[in-house]
């Protein structure tokens, strides 16, 4: 990409050096080492070719522990300013944050394109969806608060039951949604009164830097602290300290297992995990062909297949297999690969270092075991770009049959009997979602009833996806722990707590005095409209 060819709206002043970090309510200048940030987009200028676009602090153990101590102090065993605040006061802080965040839209969107190669359209969508998520969270919290504003009396006990925070939360999001998925745990954790240490993913770090000042200005000191750097150096000491109450992590099973084992008190730690998936698409013999192809294209290849919800294996009934494959392959080969800001671009450079090499190994392994690459452009590599490969003759000896590819490889399997894909799903380690394409209601009912006890969302005649965000997002087996959605997340990051009094005259009088005087932030019956 030549500098002169970059549209001026998408130019960021590179190198983008993030030299400040937010800890204990203040922005500090980082004096230590820095980690370089490389873009999947290579820029050709008069000085030569480079993809170095910036750097961020490579923190050490001491700074990570200082960030943790700041969150612990801000929580102060539940007596800190933030956990003790009324919900209305916390909502005010969040509203201030979202207003400041919106001012940074352009730079965050540009950095999303440059750091992780997401298309302009999807980068804008990620930003706007995150803003909507925050606003919806505020409304869901008001609902929750209204429901909890009443007093219950049962068997001579007067009680008020509400939700209270859990403590200090460690939030770690994934590189494919570095803003949105990080915020889908960070925001509910914060608004429920927890304090947070958060580590940006390995890719997609700089795009959070324009938001640091908004965090600082909107929330009380120490409520949010951000650590950067190598996981072993900065996350291990935080986890082994035993001071983390909730681990909110979206990423690989391997890393989740390591993190959980590092915590010395397993029963004190609650985990909210979004992990790997191998969502299948099942195309039945009576499927509406055009729709099935369209949904399977977006399902397998949106953001180059780098979505946990992507369709990662297709099962197609033998009666329509040839027809489906011919048209599917044509559509794949028509997809435009280019720069994230280019018009009608579907495929973009891959941000993970050496990913094309890794994908190539997956394809070679499959071919060695009998698979056939059946699209003309399949596997063409150009620097960080990898044109999608459609593989047929796929069998269980191949890595692609079992492993999550998280990239543009599409294994397609011909089936005769519906038990073949159903058995695959039963045997799989994963259980997030599935898609089924067909028309016969009896067949669809039978498959749906079998699948709802294997995965957590069955999509009929559409690709798998997380949204709308008010719907529950979770998985079985190795795919998730805990359920996220706008309202579920508020519950995940809090615990039901109650105050109870025997129904005596003196207790009734005390309770009435507390409520009338509004002297407690917990025991109160007023609510936010
Ligand atoms: O990577 C996993 C995301 O949660 C998927 O979300 O289905 O909206 O792309 P999406």
Short mmCIF file of C-alpha atoms and ligand atoms in Angstrom, two decimals:
data_model
loop_
_atom_site.label_atom_id
_atom_site.label_comp_id
_atom_site.label_asym_id
_atom_site.label_seq_id
_atom_site.Cartn_x
_atom_site.Cartn_y
_atom_site.Cartn_z
CA UNK A 1 0.00 0.00 0.00
CA UNK A 2 1.60 3.27 -1.07
CA UNK A 3 1.21 6.20 1.35
CA UNK A 4 -0.27 8.31 -1.44
CA UNK A 5 -3.01 5.71 -2.01
CA UNK A 6 -4.35 5.82 1.55
CA UNK A 7 -7.54 7.92 1.60
CA UNK A 8 -6.92 10.96 3.79
CA UNK A 9 -9.83 10.19 6.12
CA UNK A 10 -8.18 6.98 7.21
CA UNK A 11 -4.68 8.26 7.76
CA UNK A 12 -3.52 8.08 11.35
CA UNK A 13 -0.47 9.99 12.44
CA UNK A 14 1.99 7.11 12.66
CA UNK A 15 3.94 6.09 14.65
CA UNK A 16 1.20 6.25 17.24
CA UNK A 17 3.10 6.09 20.50
CA UNK A 18 1.05 5.43 23.57
CA UNK A 19 3.37 6.59 26.32
CA UNK A 20 0.81 7.11 29.08
CA UNK A 21 -1.11 4.64 31.18
CA UNK A 22 -4.03 4.95 33.60
CA UNK A 23 -3.42 3.78 37.14
CA UNK A 24 -5.08 4.83 40.38
CA UNK A 25 -7.03 7.62 38.69
CA UNK A 26 -4.01 9.34 37.12
CA UNK A 27 -2.32 9.27 33.75
CA UNK A 28 1.34 8.31 34.21
CA UNK A 29 4.23 8.58 31.77
CA UNK A 30 5.69 5.16 31.09
CA UNK A 31 9.46 5.16 31.55
CA UNK A 32 10.20 1.50 30.77
CA UNK A 33 10.31 -0.61 27.62
CA UNK A 34 7.73 -0.41 24.84
CA UNK A 35 6.11 -3.08 22.68
CA UNK A 36 6.00 -2.31 18.97
CA UNK A 37 2.68 -2.54 17.13
CA UNK A 38 2.75 -3.91 13.59
CA UNK A 39 -0.16 -3.51 11.22
CA UNK A 40 -1.34 -6.26 8.89
CA UNK A 41 -1.16 -3.50 6.25
CA UNK A 42 2.29 -2.80 4.85
CA UNK A 43 2.98 0.81 3.91
CA UNK A 44 5.31 1.71 1.10
CA UNK A 45 6.81 5.20 1.50
CA UNK A 46 9.95 7.00 0.25
CA UNK A 47 11.71 5.50 3.30
CA UNK A 48 10.89 1.94 2.22
CA UNK A 49 8.32 -0.59 3.30
CA UNK A 50 7.15 -0.81 6.90
CA UNK A 51 4.19 -1.92 8.95
CA UNK A 52 5.36 -0.50 12.27
CA UNK A 53 2.52 1.75 13.35
CA UNK A 54 3.13 2.45 16.99
CA UNK A 55 4.01 1.22 20.44
CA UNK A 56 2.60 0.86 23.93
CA UNK A 57 4.07 0.33 27.43
CA UNK A 58 5.54 -3.10 28.07
CA UNK A 59 4.73 -3.13 31.75
CA UNK A 60 6.53 -5.07 34.43
CA UNK A 61 5.28 -7.09 37.37
CA UNK A 62 5.60 -4.16 39.82
CA UNK A 63 3.36 -1.89 37.73
CA UNK A 64 0.83 -4.68 37.21
CA UNK A 65 0.66 -5.26 40.96
CA UNK A 66 0.30 -1.51 41.53
CA UNK A 67 -2.71 -1.55 39.16
CA UNK A 68 -4.19 -4.44 41.12
CA UNK A 69 -3.61 -2.66 44.45
CA UNK A 70 -5.32 0.43 43.07
CA UNK A 71 -8.43 -1.64 42.19
CA UNK A 72 -8.34 -3.42 45.57
CA UNK A 73 -8.11 -0.04 47.36
CA UNK A 74 -10.94 1.47 45.29
CA UNK A 75 -13.12 -1.51 46.22
CA UNK A 76 -12.00 -1.46 49.89
CA UNK A 77 -13.89 -4.62 50.72
CA UNK A 78 -17.08 -3.10 49.36
CA UNK A 79 -16.74 0.12 51.35
CA UNK A 80 -15.01 2.13 48.61
CA UNK A 81 -16.68 5.16 47.04
CA UNK A 82 -17.66 3.23 43.88
CA UNK A 83 -19.24 0.04 45.34
CA UNK A 84 -21.00 2.12 48.00
CA UNK A 85 -22.50 4.58 45.50
CA UNK A 86 -26.16 4.53 44.52
CA UNK A 87 -26.95 2.98 41.16
CA UNK A 88 -28.07 6.38 39.93
CA UNK A 89 -24.66 7.87 40.70
CA UNK A 90 -22.89 5.03 38.90
CA UNK A 91 -25.16 5.46 35.90
CA UNK A 92 -24.23 9.15 35.79
CA UNK A 93 -20.54 8.21 35.57
CA UNK A 94 -21.25 5.75 32.74
CA UNK A 95 -23.29 8.32 30.84
CA UNK A 96 -20.41 10.76 31.11
CA UNK A 97 -18.06 8.06 29.81
CA UNK A 98 -20.20 7.19 26.81
CA UNK A 99 -20.49 10.86 25.83
CA UNK A 100 -16.69 11.24 25.94
CA UNK A 101 -16.23 7.93 24.12
CA UNK A 102 -18.41 9.03 21.22
CA UNK A 103 -16.06 11.97 20.60
CA UNK A 104 -13.29 9.45 19.81
CA UNK A 105 -15.23 7.45 17.19
CA UNK A 106 -13.17 8.41 14.17
CA UNK A 107 -9.75 7.64 15.62
CA UNK A 108 -10.92 4.38 17.24
CA UNK A 109 -12.47 3.21 13.95
CA UNK A 110 -9.30 4.06 12.05
CA UNK A 111 -7.14 2.24 14.56
CA UNK A 112 -9.41 -0.82 14.36
CA UNK A 113 -8.75 -0.93 10.60
CA UNK A 114 -5.02 -0.44 10.97
CA UNK A 115 -4.41 -2.70 13.95
CA UNK A 116 -6.62 -5.69 13.18
CA UNK A 117 -7.56 -5.21 9.51
CA UNK A 118 -11.31 -5.07 10.12
CA UNK A 119 -13.29 -3.49 7.27
CA UNK A 120 -14.45 0.11 7.64
CA UNK A 121 -18.08 -1.00 7.74
CA UNK A 122 -17.45 -3.59 10.45
CA UNK A 123 -15.17 -1.25 12.42
CA UNK A 124 -17.92 1.39 12.48
CA UNK A 125 -20.39 -1.32 13.46
CA UNK A 126 -18.13 -2.47 16.29
CA UNK A 127 -17.91 1.05 17.69
CA UNK A 128 -21.62 1.83 17.36
CA UNK A 129 -22.67 -1.56 18.69
CA UNK A 130 -20.52 -0.93 21.77
CA UNK A 131 -22.14 2.46 22.37
CA UNK A 132 -25.57 0.81 22.02
CA UNK A 133 -24.48 -1.91 24.42
CA UNK A 134 -23.57 0.67 27.05
CA UNK A 135 -26.88 2.53 26.63
CA UNK A 136 -28.85 -0.74 26.73
CA UNK A 137 -26.94 -1.77 29.86
CA UNK A 138 -28.03 1.45 31.57
CA UNK A 139 -31.67 0.73 30.70
CA UNK A 140 -31.40 -2.93 31.81
CA UNK A 141 -29.91 -1.82 35.11
CA UNK A 142 -32.78 0.60 35.70
CA UNK A 143 -35.19 -2.31 35.12
CA UNK A 144 -33.29 -4.49 37.54
CA UNK A 145 -33.30 -1.70 40.09
CA UNK A 146 -37.04 -1.11 39.71
CA UNK A 147 -37.74 -4.82 40.22
CA UNK A 148 -35.56 -4.84 43.35
CA UNK A 149 -37.08 -1.72 44.85
CA UNK A 150 -39.90 -3.58 46.58
CA UNK A 151 -40.02 -5.05 50.04
CA UNK A 152 -41.12 -8.70 50.39
CA UNK A 153 -42.78 -10.20 53.41
CA UNK A 154 -42.85 -13.99 53.71
CA UNK A 155 -43.41 -16.22 56.74
CA UNK A 156 -42.96 -13.33 59.16
CA UNK A 157 -39.73 -12.07 57.57
CA UNK A 158 -39.49 -8.68 55.90
CA UNK A 159 -36.77 -8.61 53.24
CA UNK A 160 -35.28 -6.53 50.50
CA UNK A 161 -33.31 -8.46 47.90
CA UNK A 162 -30.90 -6.70 45.55
CA UNK A 163 -27.75 -7.37 43.63
CA UNK A 164 -24.36 -6.41 45.05
CA UNK A 165 -20.88 -6.35 43.47
CA UNK A 166 -18.40 -9.23 43.73
CA UNK A 167 -15.11 -7.35 44.15
CA UNK A 168 -12.16 -6.92 41.81
CA UNK A 169 -12.63 -8.09 38.23
CA UNK A 170 -9.87 -8.90 35.74
CA UNK A 171 -11.18 -8.29 32.19
CA UNK A 172 -9.39 -9.61 29.12
CA UNK A 173 -10.97 -9.39 25.68
CA UNK A 174 -10.08 -10.98 22.30
CA UNK A 175 -8.29 -9.43 19.33
CA UNK A 176 -11.19 -9.94 16.89
CA UNK A 177 -13.49 -7.63 18.87
CA UNK A 178 -10.94 -5.70 20.93
CA UNK A 179 -13.40 -2.94 21.74
CA UNK A 180 -16.81 -4.59 21.76
CA UNK A 181 -16.11 -7.88 23.48
CA UNK A 182 -13.82 -6.28 26.03
CA UNK A 183 -16.55 -3.79 26.87
CA UNK A 184 -19.28 -6.44 27.08
CA UNK A 185 -17.61 -7.61 30.28
CA UNK A 186 -15.95 -4.38 31.41
CA UNK A 187 -19.10 -2.23 31.39
CA UNK A 188 -21.44 -4.58 33.30
CA UNK A 189 -18.63 -5.37 35.76
CA UNK A 190 -18.15 -1.66 36.44
CA UNK A 191 -21.78 -0.62 36.63
CA UNK A 192 -22.57 -3.31 39.19
CA UNK A 193 -20.04 -1.68 41.53
CA UNK A 194 -16.96 -3.84 40.98
CA UNK A 195 -13.55 -2.32 40.37
CA UNK A 196 -11.55 -3.48 37.39
CA UNK A 197 -8.09 -4.28 36.13
CA UNK A 198 -8.23 -4.69 32.40
CA UNK A 199 -5.70 -5.93 29.88
CA UNK A 200 -6.23 -5.23 26.19
CA UNK A 201 -5.82 -8.21 23.84
CA UNK A 202 -2.49 -8.97 22.15
CA UNK A 203 -3.66 -7.12 19.01
CA UNK A 204 -5.92 -4.08 19.07
CA UNK A 205 -4.24 -2.20 21.89
CA UNK A 206 -3.69 1.30 20.52
CA UNK A 207 -7.37 1.77 19.69
CA UNK A 208 -8.15 1.84 23.41
CA UNK A 209 -5.67 4.60 24.08
CA UNK A 210 -7.99 7.47 22.91
CA UNK A 211 -10.42 6.28 25.62
CA UNK A 212 -8.01 6.44 28.56
CA UNK A 213 -8.80 10.06 29.37
CA UNK A 214 -12.54 9.32 29.20
CA UNK A 215 -12.07 6.53 31.75
CA UNK A 216 -10.07 8.85 33.97
CA UNK A 217 -12.56 11.72 33.75
CA UNK A 218 -15.73 9.65 34.12
CA UNK A 219 -14.95 7.24 36.96
CA UNK A 220 -13.61 7.70 40.49
CA UNK A 221 -9.95 7.05 41.19
CA UNK A 222 -8.82 3.42 40.99
CA UNK A 223 -12.11 2.03 39.66
CA UNK A 224 -10.49 1.20 36.34
CA UNK A 225 -6.83 0.37 35.80
CA UNK A 226 -5.24 -0.84 32.58
CA UNK A 227 -2.23 -3.12 32.25
CA UNK A 228 -0.24 -3.82 29.09
CA UNK A 229 2.42 -6.33 28.25
CA UNK A 230 3.31 -9.96 28.34
CA UNK A 231 0.74 -12.17 30.11
CA UNK A 232 3.32 -14.06 32.15
CA UNK A 233 4.88 -10.84 33.40
CA UNK A 234 1.71 -8.86 34.16
CA UNK A 235 -1.21 -11.28 34.51
CA UNK A 236 0.40 -14.15 36.39
CA UNK A 237 1.27 -12.01 39.46
CA UNK A 238 -2.23 -10.53 39.45
CA UNK A 239 -3.87 -13.97 39.40
CA UNK A 240 -1.46 -15.59 41.89
CA UNK A 241 -2.09 -12.75 44.36
CA UNK A 242 -5.52 -14.32 45.03
CA UNK A 243 -7.07 -10.83 45.00
CA UNK A 244 -9.12 -11.27 41.84
CA UNK A 245 -12.76 -12.16 42.49
CA UNK A 246 -13.92 -12.51 38.89
CA UNK A 247 -11.97 -13.52 35.80
CA UNK A 248 -13.72 -12.28 32.65
CA UNK A 249 -11.79 -13.73 29.74
CA UNK A 250 -12.59 -14.19 26.07
CA UNK A 251 -10.02 -16.22 24.17
CA UNK A 252 -8.56 -19.70 23.98
CA UNK A 253 -9.31 -22.63 26.31
CA UNK A 254 -5.57 -23.11 26.88
CA UNK A 255 -5.02 -19.59 28.24
CA UNK A 256 -8.25 -19.72 30.30
CA UNK A 257 -7.07 -22.94 31.97
CA UNK A 258 -3.65 -21.46 32.78
CA UNK A 259 -5.22 -18.33 34.29
CA UNK A 260 -7.73 -20.22 36.42
CA UNK A 261 -5.04 -22.55 37.79
CA UNK A 262 -2.89 -19.58 38.81
CA UNK A 263 -5.50 -18.41 41.32
CA UNK A 264 -4.75 -19.85 44.79
CA UNK A 265 -8.38 -19.89 46.01
CA UNK A 266 -10.52 -21.64 43.37
CA UNK A 267 -13.78 -21.10 45.26
CA UNK A 268 -13.23 -17.40 45.62
CA UNK A 269 -12.77 -17.00 41.87
CA UNK A 270 -15.78 -16.76 39.62
CA UNK A 271 -15.08 -17.17 35.91
CA UNK A 272 -16.93 -15.69 32.97
CA UNK A 273 -15.42 -17.21 29.85
CA UNK A 274 -16.06 -16.98 26.11
CA UNK A 275 -13.91 -19.68 24.51
CA UNK A 276 -13.47 -21.65 21.31
CA UNK A 277 -16.14 -23.01 18.97
CA UNK A 278 -16.53 -25.13 15.86
CA UNK A 279 -20.05 -24.13 14.83
CA UNK A 280 -21.42 -26.38 12.08
CA UNK A 281 -23.72 -25.36 9.25
CA UNK A 282 -26.06 -28.18 8.14
CA UNK A 283 -27.58 -27.77 4.69
CA UNK A 284 -30.55 -30.11 4.19
CA UNK A 285 -31.73 -31.43 0.84
CA UNK A 286 -34.70 -29.02 0.69
CA UNK A 287 -32.71 -25.91 1.69
CA UNK A 288 -33.46 -22.72 -0.17
CA UNK A 289 -30.20 -22.68 -2.13
CA UNK A 290 -29.57 -18.95 -2.60
CA UNK A 291 -30.20 -18.17 1.02
CA UNK A 292 -28.11 -21.10 2.27
CA UNK A 293 -25.17 -20.00 0.10
CA UNK A 294 -25.45 -16.35 1.12
CA UNK A 295 -25.62 -17.19 4.83
CA UNK A 296 -22.82 -19.76 4.59
CA UNK A 297 -20.59 -17.20 2.85
CA UNK A 298 -21.08 -14.54 5.54
CA UNK A 299 -21.15 -17.20 8.24
CA UNK A 300 -17.79 -18.66 7.27
CA UNK A 301 -16.01 -15.58 5.97
CA UNK A 302 -17.16 -12.36 7.69
CA UNK A 303 -14.00 -10.76 9.05
CA UNK A 304 -12.07 -13.56 7.30
CA UNK A 305 -13.68 -16.20 9.53
CA UNK A 306 -12.09 -14.65 12.63
CA UNK A 307 -15.25 -14.77 14.75
CA UNK A 308 -15.91 -17.21 17.53
CA UNK A 309 -19.43 -17.55 16.09
CA UNK A 310 -18.24 -18.22 12.52
CA UNK A 311 -19.46 -21.35 10.74
CA UNK A 312 -16.34 -23.51 10.87
CA UNK A 313 -17.53 -26.67 9.15
CA UNK A 314 -20.30 -27.27 6.60
CA UNK A 315 -22.32 -30.47 6.20
CA UNK A 316 -24.25 -30.60 2.94
CA UNK A 317 -26.81 -33.27 1.99
CA UNK A 318 -25.71 -35.49 -0.89
CA UNK A 319 -28.81 -34.66 -2.99
CA UNK A 320 -27.81 -31.03 -3.34
CA UNK A 321 -24.10 -31.30 -2.64
CA UNK A 322 -22.83 -30.79 -6.20
CA UNK A 323 -25.14 -27.87 -6.86
CA UNK A 324 -24.33 -26.23 -3.52
CA UNK A 325 -20.59 -26.68 -3.90
CA UNK A 326 -20.44 -25.34 -7.45
CA UNK A 327 -22.31 -22.16 -6.54
CA UNK A 328 -20.68 -21.73 -3.15
CA UNK A 329 -17.18 -21.95 -4.64
CA UNK A 330 -18.12 -19.43 -7.35
CA UNK A 331 -19.30 -16.98 -4.71
CA UNK A 332 -16.17 -17.47 -2.59
CA UNK A 333 -13.90 -16.79 -5.57
CA UNK A 334 -15.84 -13.61 -6.36
CA UNK A 335 -15.09 -12.07 -2.94
CA UNK A 336 -12.94 -8.99 -3.04
CA UNK A 337 -9.77 -8.97 -1.02
CA UNK A 338 -8.31 -5.56 -0.24
CA UNK A 339 -7.67 -2.75 2.18
CA UNK A 340 -10.22 -2.40 5.03
CA UNK A 341 -11.45 0.95 3.75
CA UNK A 342 -11.91 -0.15 0.11
CA UNK A 343 -15.45 -0.26 -1.29
CA UNK A 344 -17.22 -3.65 -1.24
CA UNK A 345 -14.23 -5.37 0.27
CA UNK A 346 -15.00 -8.62 2.11
CA UNK A 347 -11.57 -10.07 2.83
CA UNK A 348 -8.73 -8.18 4.44
CA UNK A 349 -5.15 -8.75 5.65
CA UNK A 350 -4.85 -11.01 8.72
CA UNK A 351 -3.46 -9.39 11.86
CA UNK A 352 -1.92 -12.42 13.61
CA UNK A 353 1.77 -12.85 12.93
CA UNK A 354 2.45 -15.84 10.65
CA UNK A 355 -1.26 -16.71 10.40
CA UNK A 356 -1.08 -17.41 6.61
CA UNK A 357 1.73 -19.86 7.35
CA UNK A 358 -0.34 -21.57 10.05
CA UNK A 359 -3.41 -21.74 7.79
CA UNK A 360 -1.27 -23.20 5.07
CA UNK A 361 -0.11 -25.94 7.44
CA UNK A 362 -3.75 -26.74 8.25
CA UNK A 363 -4.50 -27.01 4.53
CA UNK A 364 -1.40 -29.15 3.88
CA UNK A 365 -2.38 -31.49 6.69
CA UNK A 366 -5.87 -31.84 5.20
CA UNK A 367 -4.55 -32.42 1.67
CA UNK A 368 -2.07 -35.01 2.97
CA UNK A 369 -5.04 -36.86 4.46
CA UNK A 370 -7.08 -36.76 1.25
CA UNK A 371 -8.79 -33.35 1.15
CA UNK A 372 -9.17 -31.44 -2.10
CA UNK A 373 -8.86 -27.68 -2.53
CA UNK A 374 -11.75 -26.93 -4.81
CA UNK A 375 -11.65 -23.19 -5.44
CA UNK A 376 -9.37 -21.58 -7.98
CA UNK A 377 -7.97 -18.84 -5.74
CA UNK A 378 -7.87 -20.95 -2.58
CA UNK A 379 -4.79 -20.41 -0.43
CA UNK A 380 -3.17 -17.65 -2.49
CA UNK A 381 -0.98 -15.74 -0.05
CA UNK A 382 0.08 -12.14 -0.45
CA UNK A 383 2.07 -10.92 2.54
CA UNK A 384 -0.55 -10.97 5.34
CA UNK A 385 -3.50 -11.88 3.11
CA UNK A 386 -4.75 -15.40 2.59
CA UNK A 387 -7.46 -16.14 0.06
CA UNK A 388 -10.10 -18.53 1.50
CA UNK A 389 -9.72 -22.23 0.84
CA UNK A 390 -12.78 -24.45 0.31
CA UNK A 391 -11.87 -28.03 1.22
CA UNK A 392 -13.82 -31.14 0.25
CA UNK A 393 -13.24 -34.85 1.01
CA UNK A 394 -12.74 -33.85 4.63
CA UNK A 395 -12.45 -36.63 7.23
CA UNK A 396 -11.73 -37.11 10.92
CA UNK A 397 -8.00 -37.67 10.42
CA UNK A 398 -7.54 -34.00 9.57
CA UNK A 399 -6.86 -31.20 12.03
CA UNK A 400 -9.39 -29.02 10.22
CA UNK A 401 -12.11 -31.53 11.16
CA UNK A 402 -11.54 -31.01 14.91
CA UNK A 403 -9.64 -27.77 15.48
CA UNK A 404 -10.97 -24.24 15.37
CA UNK A 405 -9.31 -22.57 12.38
CA UNK A 406 -10.34 -19.00 13.27
CA UNK A 407 -9.57 -18.01 9.70
CA UNK A 408 -10.57 -18.44 6.05
CA UNK A 409 -10.61 -22.23 5.58
CA UNK A 410 -13.99 -23.84 4.87
CA UNK A 411 -14.23 -27.62 5.22
CA UNK A 412 -17.31 -29.06 3.46
CA UNK A 413 -18.58 -32.59 4.18
CA UNK A 414 -21.15 -34.49 2.14
CA UNK A 415 -23.71 -36.37 4.26
CA UNK A 416 -26.47 -38.89 3.58
CA UNK A 417 -28.06 -39.36 6.98
CA UNK A 418 -28.73 -36.49 9.42
CA UNK A 419 -27.14 -38.58 12.18
CA UNK A 420 -23.75 -37.92 10.57
CA UNK A 421 -23.65 -34.18 11.41
CA UNK A 422 -25.53 -34.78 14.66
CA UNK A 423 -22.93 -37.33 15.78
CA UNK A 424 -20.18 -34.87 14.88
CA UNK A 425 -21.74 -32.30 17.17
CA UNK A 426 -22.19 -34.78 20.03
CA UNK A 427 -18.55 -35.87 19.79
CA UNK A 428 -17.17 -32.34 19.45
CA UNK A 429 -15.49 -30.63 22.44
CA UNK A 430 -17.39 -27.49 21.55
CA UNK A 431 -21.02 -26.51 21.95
CA UNK A 432 -21.66 -22.89 21.07
CA UNK A 433 -24.12 -22.67 18.14
CA UNK A 434 -25.27 -24.43 14.95
CA UNK A 435 -27.06 -23.39 11.77
CA UNK A 436 -29.58 -25.54 9.93
CA UNK A 437 -30.88 -24.76 6.45
CA UNK A 438 -34.07 -26.42 5.23
CA UNK A 439 -37.84 -26.12 4.82
CA UNK A 440 -39.50 -29.31 6.08
CA UNK A 441 -40.92 -28.43 9.48
CA UNK A 442 -40.89 -32.01 10.76
CA UNK A 443 -37.22 -32.47 9.93
CA UNK A 444 -36.34 -29.06 11.36
CA UNK A 445 -38.21 -29.88 14.58
CA UNK A 446 -36.37 -33.17 14.98
CA UNK A 447 -32.97 -31.53 14.40
CA UNK A 448 -33.76 -28.55 16.61
CA UNK A 449 -34.79 -30.79 19.49
CA UNK A 450 -31.58 -32.77 19.17
CA UNK A 451 -29.41 -29.67 18.92
CA UNK A 452 -30.79 -27.51 21.73
CA UNK A 453 -29.25 -29.94 24.22
CA UNK A 454 -25.89 -29.81 22.46
CA UNK A 455 -25.40 -26.10 21.69
CA UNK A 456 -26.82 -22.86 23.07
CA UNK A 457 -28.31 -21.36 19.91
CA UNK A 458 -29.80 -23.12 16.91
CA UNK A 459 -30.12 -20.79 13.93
CA UNK A 460 -32.69 -21.83 11.35
CA UNK A 461 -31.91 -20.62 7.82
CA UNK A 462 -29.33 -18.12 9.00
CA UNK A 463 -25.67 -18.02 9.95
CA UNK A 464 -24.52 -18.21 13.59
CA UNK A 465 -24.06 -14.91 15.40
CA UNK A 466 -23.95 -13.34 18.82
CA UNK A 467 -26.40 -10.50 18.32
CA UNK A 468 -28.81 -8.97 19.07
CA UNK A 469 -26.90 -8.39 22.29
CA UNK A 470 -30.01 -8.61 24.44
CA UNK A 471 -30.15 -12.35 23.62
CA UNK A 472 -28.16 -14.81 25.76
CA UNK A 473 -24.69 -15.58 24.45
CA UNK A 474 -23.06 -18.68 25.89
CA UNK A 475 -21.91 -22.19 25.07
CA UNK A 476 -21.65 -25.73 26.39
CA UNK A 477 -18.59 -27.95 26.88
CA UNK A 478 -15.33 -26.11 26.06
CA UNK A 479 -17.09 -23.12 24.47
CA UNK A 480 -18.04 -20.95 27.44
CA UNK A 481 -18.61 -20.53 31.13
CA UNK A 482 -21.38 -18.15 32.20
CA UNK A 483 -23.94 -16.36 30.06
CA UNK A 484 -23.52 -12.90 28.62
CA UNK A 485 -26.22 -10.60 27.25
CA UNK A 486 -27.12 -7.06 28.21
CA UNK A 487 -29.15 -8.24 31.22
CA UNK A 488 -27.41 -11.57 31.99
CA UNK A 489 -24.06 -9.81 32.28
CA UNK A 490 -25.41 -7.60 35.06
CA UNK A 491 -26.25 -10.77 36.96
CA UNK A 492 -22.97 -12.50 36.17
CA UNK A 493 -20.97 -9.64 37.72
CA UNK A 494 -23.05 -9.41 40.88
CA UNK A 495 -24.59 -11.55 43.59
CA UNK A 496 -28.02 -11.51 45.18
CA UNK A 497 -27.79 -10.04 48.66
CA UNK A 498 -30.64 -9.36 51.04
CA UNK A 499 -31.46 -7.63 54.25
CA UNK A 500 -34.00 -9.42 56.46
CA UNK A 501 -35.89 -8.42 59.59
CA UNK A 502 -38.44 -10.35 61.65
CA UNK A 503 -41.83 -8.73 61.30
CA UNK A 504 -41.97 -7.12 64.75
CA UNK A 505 -43.24 -3.63 65.59
CA UNK A 506 -39.81 -2.33 66.48
CA UNK A 507 -38.27 -3.73 63.28
CA UNK A 508 -41.05 -2.26 61.15
CA UNK A 509 -40.45 1.11 62.79
CA UNK A 510 -36.67 0.90 62.15
CA UNK A 511 -37.17 -0.09 58.53
CA UNK A 512 -39.65 2.73 57.96
CA UNK A 513 -37.18 5.23 59.46
CA UNK A 514 -34.37 3.99 57.20
CA UNK A 515 -36.57 4.17 54.11
CA UNK A 516 -38.03 7.58 54.93
CA UNK A 517 -34.63 9.08 55.69
CA UNK A 518 -33.02 7.37 52.65
CA UNK A 519 -30.10 6.78 54.99
CA UNK A 520 -29.02 3.50 53.35
CA UNK A 521 -27.92 3.10 49.74
CA UNK A 522 -29.07 -0.53 49.75
CA UNK A 523 -32.28 -0.45 51.77
CA UNK A 524 -34.41 1.92 49.75
CA UNK A 525 -37.59 1.67 47.78
CA UNK A 526 -37.18 4.61 45.41
CA UNK A 527 -36.07 3.81 41.89
CA UNK A 528 -34.73 5.45 38.76
CA UNK A 529 -37.20 6.18 36.00
O1 LIG B 1 -16.02 -13.66 18.18
C1 LIG B 1 -17.12 -13.83 18.70
C2 LIG B 1 -18.14 -12.76 18.71
O2 LIG B 1 -18.84 -12.68 19.92
C3 LIG B 1 -19.07 -12.92 17.60
O3 LIG B 1 -19.98 -11.92 17.55
O4 LIG B 1 -21.51 -13.02 15.96
O5 LIG B 1 -21.68 -10.61 16.44
O6 LIG B 1 -19.75 -11.48 15.14
P1 LIG B 1 -20.78 -11.74 16.17
#
